[in-house]
PDB file of C-alpha atoms in Angstrom:
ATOM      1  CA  UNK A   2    -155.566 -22.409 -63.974  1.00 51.00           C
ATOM      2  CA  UNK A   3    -152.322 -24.006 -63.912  1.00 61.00           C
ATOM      3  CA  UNK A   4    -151.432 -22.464 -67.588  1.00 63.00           C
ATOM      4  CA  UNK A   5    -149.966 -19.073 -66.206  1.00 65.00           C
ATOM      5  CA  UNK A   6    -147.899 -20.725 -63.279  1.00 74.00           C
ATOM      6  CA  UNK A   7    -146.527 -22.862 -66.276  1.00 78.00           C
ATOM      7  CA  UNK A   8    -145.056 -20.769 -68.019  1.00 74.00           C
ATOM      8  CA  UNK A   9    -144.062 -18.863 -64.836  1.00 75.00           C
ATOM      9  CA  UNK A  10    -142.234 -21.435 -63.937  1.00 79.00           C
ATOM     10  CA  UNK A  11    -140.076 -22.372 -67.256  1.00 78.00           C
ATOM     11  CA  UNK A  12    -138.761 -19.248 -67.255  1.00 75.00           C
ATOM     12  CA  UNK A  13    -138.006 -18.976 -63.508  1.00 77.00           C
ATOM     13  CA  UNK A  14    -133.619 -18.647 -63.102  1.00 76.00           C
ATOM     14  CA  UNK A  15    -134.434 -20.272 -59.940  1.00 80.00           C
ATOM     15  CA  UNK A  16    -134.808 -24.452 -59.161  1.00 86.00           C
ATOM     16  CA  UNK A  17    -138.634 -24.773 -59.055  1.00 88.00           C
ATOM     17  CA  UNK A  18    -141.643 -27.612 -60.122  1.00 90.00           C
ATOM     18  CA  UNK A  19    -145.042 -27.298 -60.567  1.00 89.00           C
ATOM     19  CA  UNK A  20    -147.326 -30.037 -59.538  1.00 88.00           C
ATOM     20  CA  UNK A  21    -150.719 -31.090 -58.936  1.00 86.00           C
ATOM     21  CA  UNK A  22    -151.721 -31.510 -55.637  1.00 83.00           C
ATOM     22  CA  UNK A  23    -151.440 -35.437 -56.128  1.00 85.00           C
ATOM     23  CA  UNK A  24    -147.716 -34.360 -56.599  1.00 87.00           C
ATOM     24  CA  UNK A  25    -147.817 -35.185 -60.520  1.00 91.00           C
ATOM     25  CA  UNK A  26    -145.112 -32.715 -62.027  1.00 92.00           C
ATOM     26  CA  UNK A  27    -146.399 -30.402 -64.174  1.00 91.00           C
ATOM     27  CA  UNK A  28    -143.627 -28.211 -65.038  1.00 90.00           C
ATOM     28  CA  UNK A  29    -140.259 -27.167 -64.060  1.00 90.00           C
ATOM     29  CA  UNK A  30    -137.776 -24.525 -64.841  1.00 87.00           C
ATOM     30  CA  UNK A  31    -134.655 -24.862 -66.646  1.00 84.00           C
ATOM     31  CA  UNK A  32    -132.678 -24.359 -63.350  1.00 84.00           C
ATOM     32  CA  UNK A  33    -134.707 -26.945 -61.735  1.00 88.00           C
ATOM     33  CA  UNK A  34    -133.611 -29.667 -65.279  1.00 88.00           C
ATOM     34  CA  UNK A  35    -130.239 -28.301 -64.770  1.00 86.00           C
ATOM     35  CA  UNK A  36    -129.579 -29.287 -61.413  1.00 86.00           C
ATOM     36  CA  UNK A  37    -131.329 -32.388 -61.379  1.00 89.00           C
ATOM     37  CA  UNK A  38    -129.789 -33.566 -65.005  1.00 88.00           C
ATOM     38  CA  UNK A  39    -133.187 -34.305 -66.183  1.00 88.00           C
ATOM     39  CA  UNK A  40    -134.963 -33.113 -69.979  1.00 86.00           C
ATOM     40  CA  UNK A  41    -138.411 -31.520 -69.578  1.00 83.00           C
ATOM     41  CA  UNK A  42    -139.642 -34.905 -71.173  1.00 86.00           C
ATOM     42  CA  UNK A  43    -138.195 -36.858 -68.301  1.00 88.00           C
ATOM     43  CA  UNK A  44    -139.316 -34.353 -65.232  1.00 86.00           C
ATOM     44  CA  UNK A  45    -142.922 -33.788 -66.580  1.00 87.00           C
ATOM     45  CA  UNK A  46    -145.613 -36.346 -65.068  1.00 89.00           C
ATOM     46  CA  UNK A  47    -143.333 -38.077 -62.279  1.00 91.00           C
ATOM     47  CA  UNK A  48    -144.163 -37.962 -58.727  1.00 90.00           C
ATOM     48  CA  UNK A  49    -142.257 -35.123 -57.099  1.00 90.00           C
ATOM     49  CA  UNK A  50    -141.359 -37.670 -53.947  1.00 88.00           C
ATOM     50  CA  UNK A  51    -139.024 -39.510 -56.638  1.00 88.00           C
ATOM     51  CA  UNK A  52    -137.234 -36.198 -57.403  1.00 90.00           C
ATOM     52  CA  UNK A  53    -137.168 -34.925 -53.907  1.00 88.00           C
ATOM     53  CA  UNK A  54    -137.084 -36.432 -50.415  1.00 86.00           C
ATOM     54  CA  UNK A  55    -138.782 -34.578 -47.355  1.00 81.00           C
ATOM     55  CA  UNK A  56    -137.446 -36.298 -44.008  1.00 77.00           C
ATOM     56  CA  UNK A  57    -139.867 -38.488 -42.315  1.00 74.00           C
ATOM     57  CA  UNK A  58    -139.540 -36.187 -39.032  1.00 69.00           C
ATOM     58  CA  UNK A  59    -140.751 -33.035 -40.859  1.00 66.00           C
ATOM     59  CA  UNK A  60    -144.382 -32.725 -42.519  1.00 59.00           C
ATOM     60  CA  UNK A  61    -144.324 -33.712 -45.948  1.00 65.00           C
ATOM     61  CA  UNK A  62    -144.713 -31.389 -48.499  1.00 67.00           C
ATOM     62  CA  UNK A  63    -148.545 -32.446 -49.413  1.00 67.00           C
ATOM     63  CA  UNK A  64    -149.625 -30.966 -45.940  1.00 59.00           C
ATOM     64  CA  UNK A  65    -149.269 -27.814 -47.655  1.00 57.00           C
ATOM     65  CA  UNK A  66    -152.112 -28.679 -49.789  1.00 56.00           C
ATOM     66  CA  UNK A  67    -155.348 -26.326 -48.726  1.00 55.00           C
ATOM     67  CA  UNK A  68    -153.001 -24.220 -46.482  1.00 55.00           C
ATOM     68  CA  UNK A  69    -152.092 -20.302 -47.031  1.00 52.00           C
ATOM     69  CA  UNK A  70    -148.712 -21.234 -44.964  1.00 58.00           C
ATOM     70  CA  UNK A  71    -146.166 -22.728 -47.158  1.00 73.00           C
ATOM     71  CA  UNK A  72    -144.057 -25.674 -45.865  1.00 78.00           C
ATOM     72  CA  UNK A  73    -140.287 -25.654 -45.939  1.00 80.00           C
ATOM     73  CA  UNK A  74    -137.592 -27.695 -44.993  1.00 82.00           C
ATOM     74  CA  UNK A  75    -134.366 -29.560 -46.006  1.00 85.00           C
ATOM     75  CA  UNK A  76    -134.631 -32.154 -48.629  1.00 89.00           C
ATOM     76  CA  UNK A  77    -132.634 -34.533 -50.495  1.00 90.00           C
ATOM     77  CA  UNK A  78    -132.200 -34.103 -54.313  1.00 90.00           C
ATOM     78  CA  UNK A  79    -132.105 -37.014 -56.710  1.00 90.00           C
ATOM     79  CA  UNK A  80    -130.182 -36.252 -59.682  1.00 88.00           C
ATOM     80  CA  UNK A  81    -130.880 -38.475 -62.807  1.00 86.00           C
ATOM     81  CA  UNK A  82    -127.179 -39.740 -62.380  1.00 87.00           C
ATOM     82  CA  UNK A  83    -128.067 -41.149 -58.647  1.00 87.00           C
ATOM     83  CA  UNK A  84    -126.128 -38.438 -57.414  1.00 88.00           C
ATOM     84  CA  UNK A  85    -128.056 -36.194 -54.190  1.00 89.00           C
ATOM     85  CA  UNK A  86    -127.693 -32.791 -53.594  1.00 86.00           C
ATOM     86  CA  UNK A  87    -128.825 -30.800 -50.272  1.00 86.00           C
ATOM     87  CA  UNK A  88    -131.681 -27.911 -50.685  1.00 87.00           C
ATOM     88  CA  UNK A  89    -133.908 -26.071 -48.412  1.00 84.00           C
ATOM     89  CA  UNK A  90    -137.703 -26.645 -50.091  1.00 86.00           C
ATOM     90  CA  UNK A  91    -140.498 -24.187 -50.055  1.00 83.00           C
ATOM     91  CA  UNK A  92    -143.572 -25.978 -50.979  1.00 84.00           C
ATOM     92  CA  UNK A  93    -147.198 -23.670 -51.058  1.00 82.00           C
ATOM     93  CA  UNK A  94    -150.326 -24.877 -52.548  1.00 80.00           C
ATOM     94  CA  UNK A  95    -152.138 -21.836 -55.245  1.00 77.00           C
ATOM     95  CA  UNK A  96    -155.473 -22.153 -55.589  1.00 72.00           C
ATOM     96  CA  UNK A  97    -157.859 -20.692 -57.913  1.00 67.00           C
ATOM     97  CA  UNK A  98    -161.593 -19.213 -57.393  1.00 67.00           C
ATOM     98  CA  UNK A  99    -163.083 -22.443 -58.177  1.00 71.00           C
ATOM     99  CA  UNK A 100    -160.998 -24.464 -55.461  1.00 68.00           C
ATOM    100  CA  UNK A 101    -158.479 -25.624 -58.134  1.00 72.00           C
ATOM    101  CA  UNK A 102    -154.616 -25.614 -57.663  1.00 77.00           C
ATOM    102  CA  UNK A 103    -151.337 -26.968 -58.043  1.00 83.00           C
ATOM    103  CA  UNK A 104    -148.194 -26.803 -55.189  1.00 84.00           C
ATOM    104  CA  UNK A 105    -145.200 -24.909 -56.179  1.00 84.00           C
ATOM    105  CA  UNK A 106    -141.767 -26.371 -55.157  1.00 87.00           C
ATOM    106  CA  UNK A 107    -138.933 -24.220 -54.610  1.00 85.00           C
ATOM    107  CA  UNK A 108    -135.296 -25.344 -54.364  1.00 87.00           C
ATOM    108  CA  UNK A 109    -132.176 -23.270 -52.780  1.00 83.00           C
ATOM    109  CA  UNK A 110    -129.092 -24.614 -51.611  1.00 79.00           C
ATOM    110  CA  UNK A 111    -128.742 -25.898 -48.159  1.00 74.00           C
ATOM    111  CA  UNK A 112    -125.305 -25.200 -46.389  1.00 65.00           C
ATOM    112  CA  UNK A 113    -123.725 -23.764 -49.607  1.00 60.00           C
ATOM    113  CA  UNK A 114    -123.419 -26.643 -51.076  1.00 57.00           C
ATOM    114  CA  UNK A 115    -123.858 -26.222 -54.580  1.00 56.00           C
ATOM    115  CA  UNK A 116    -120.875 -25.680 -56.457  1.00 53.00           C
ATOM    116  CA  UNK A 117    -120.277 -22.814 -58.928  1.00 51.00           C
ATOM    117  CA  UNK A 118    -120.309 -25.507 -61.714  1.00 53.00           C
ATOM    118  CA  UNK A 119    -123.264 -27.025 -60.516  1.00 53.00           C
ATOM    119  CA  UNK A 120    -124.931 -23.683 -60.691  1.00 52.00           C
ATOM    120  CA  UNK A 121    -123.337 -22.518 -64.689  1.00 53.00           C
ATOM    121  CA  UNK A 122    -126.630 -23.496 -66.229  1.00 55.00           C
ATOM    122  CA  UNK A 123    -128.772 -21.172 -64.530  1.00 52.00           C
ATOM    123  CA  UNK A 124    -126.622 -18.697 -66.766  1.00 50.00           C
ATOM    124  CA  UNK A 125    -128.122 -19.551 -69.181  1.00 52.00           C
ATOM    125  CA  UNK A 126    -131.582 -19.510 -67.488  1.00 56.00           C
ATOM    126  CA  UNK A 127    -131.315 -15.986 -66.415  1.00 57.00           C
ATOM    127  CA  UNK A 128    -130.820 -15.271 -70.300  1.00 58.00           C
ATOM    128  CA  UNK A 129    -133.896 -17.218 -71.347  1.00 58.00           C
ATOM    129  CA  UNK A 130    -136.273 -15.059 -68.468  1.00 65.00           C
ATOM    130  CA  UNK A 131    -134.584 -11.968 -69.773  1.00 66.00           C
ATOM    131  CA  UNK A 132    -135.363 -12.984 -73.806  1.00 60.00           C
ATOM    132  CA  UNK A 133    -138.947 -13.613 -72.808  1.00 65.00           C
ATOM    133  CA  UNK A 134    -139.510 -10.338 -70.813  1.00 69.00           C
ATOM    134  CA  UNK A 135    -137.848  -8.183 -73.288  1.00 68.00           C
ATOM    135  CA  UNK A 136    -140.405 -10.528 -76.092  1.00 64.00           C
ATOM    136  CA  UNK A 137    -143.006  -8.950 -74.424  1.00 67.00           C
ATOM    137  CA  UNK A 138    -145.016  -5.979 -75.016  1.00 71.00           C
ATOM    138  CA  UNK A 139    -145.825  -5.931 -71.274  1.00 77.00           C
ATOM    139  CA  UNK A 140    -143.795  -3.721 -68.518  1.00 82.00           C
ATOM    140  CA  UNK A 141    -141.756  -6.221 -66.418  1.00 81.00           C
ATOM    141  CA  UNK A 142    -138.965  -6.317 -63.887  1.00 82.00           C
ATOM    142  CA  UNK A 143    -136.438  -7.805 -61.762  1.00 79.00           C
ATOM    143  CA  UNK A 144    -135.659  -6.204 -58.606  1.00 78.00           C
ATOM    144  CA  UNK A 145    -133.558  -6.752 -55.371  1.00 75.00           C
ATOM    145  CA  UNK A 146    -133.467  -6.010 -52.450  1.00 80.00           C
ATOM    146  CA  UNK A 147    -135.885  -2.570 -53.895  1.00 81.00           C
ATOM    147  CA  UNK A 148    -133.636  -1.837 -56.600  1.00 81.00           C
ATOM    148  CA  UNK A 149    -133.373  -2.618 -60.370  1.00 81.00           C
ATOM    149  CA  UNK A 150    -131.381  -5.498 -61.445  1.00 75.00           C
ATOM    150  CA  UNK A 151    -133.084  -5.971 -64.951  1.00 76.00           C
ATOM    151  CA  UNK A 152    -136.540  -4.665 -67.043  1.00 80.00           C
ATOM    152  CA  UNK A 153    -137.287  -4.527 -70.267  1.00 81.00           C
ATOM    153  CA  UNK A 154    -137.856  -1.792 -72.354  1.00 84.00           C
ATOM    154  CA  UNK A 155    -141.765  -1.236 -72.283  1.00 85.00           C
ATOM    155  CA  UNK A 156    -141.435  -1.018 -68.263  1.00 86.00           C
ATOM    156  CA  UNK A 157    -138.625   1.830 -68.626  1.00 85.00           C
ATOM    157  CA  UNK A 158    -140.525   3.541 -70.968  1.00 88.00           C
ATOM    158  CA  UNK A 159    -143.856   3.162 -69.188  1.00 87.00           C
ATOM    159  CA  UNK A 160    -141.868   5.734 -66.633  1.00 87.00           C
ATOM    160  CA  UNK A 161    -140.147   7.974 -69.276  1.00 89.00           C
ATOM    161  CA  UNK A 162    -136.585   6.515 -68.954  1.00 85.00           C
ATOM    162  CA  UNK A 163    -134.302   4.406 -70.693  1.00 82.00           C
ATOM    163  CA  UNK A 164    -133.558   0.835 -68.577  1.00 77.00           C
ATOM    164  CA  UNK A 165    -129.687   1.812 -68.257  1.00 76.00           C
ATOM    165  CA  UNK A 166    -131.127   5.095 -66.289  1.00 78.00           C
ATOM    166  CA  UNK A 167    -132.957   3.370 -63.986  1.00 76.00           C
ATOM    167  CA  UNK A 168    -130.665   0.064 -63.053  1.00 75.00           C
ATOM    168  CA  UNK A 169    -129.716   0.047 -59.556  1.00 68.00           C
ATOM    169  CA  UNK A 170    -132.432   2.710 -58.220  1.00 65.00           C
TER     170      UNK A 170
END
């Protein structure tokens, strides 16, 4: 089950980890390595809790296990380099049909304050998610706030249009 979410998340621009519901990390996306100043090798099988710290007055994230409500709050970062950073956490358990599943984790900034430069390498992220989509043979897109920000070709065309017609509508 957890194989789509995988990949989902590696490509994700923003700060998120995959885990099983032990809190095991599965995967996490470039944004996520970025920020933390960790290599896929040295994120994937640690215990989220060494990564991320949920205050003790708030319910940890593993109380979202089994629930359709996600659990959020602010959390301390760990960089590899000892250094913490503040972030809001979104935590929600998916579940398969056969009672399966793995808790996504997702990171924003709490109080502004990440930097610009500590934010750069999700540049480069938001490259990688575009390569993949426009890899794809599949219609896909990015929108906000109801408008087009990116898609590749095969959704544009699955419309009759050219993506540069249809960004920003």
């Amino acid at each position: 089950m957890t194989g789509n979410f995988e990949r989902l998340v590696q490509f994700s621009p923003s700060p998120v980890a995959l885990t099983e519901r032990s809190g095991k990390v599965i995967a996490t996306s470039h944004a996520f390595q970025s920020l933390l100043r960790l290599t896929p090798e040295s994120a994937q099988g640690v215990n989220i809790d060494t990564l991320a710290t949920w205050p003790a007055s708030e319910p940890h994230w593993s109380h979202a296990t089994g629930e359709a409500s996600p659990r959020i709050s602010d959390v301390t970062l760990w960089r590899s380099d000892g250094e913490t950073r503040r972030a809001r956490a979104t935590a929600v358990t998916l579940s398969g049909p056969d009672g399966s599943g793995c808790v996504m984790h997702h990171y924003v900034p709490a109080n502004g304050e990440w930097t610009p430069q500590s934010l750069r390498p999700l540049a480069n992220t938001i490259d990688l998610q575009a390569f993949a989509m426009d890899a794809t043979l599949e219609g896909m897109a990015i929108l906000r706030n109801e408008s087009y920000v990116y898609m590749n070709t095969a959704h544009a065309h699955m419309y009759g249009w050219e993506p540069a017609e249809l960004i920003g509508l």
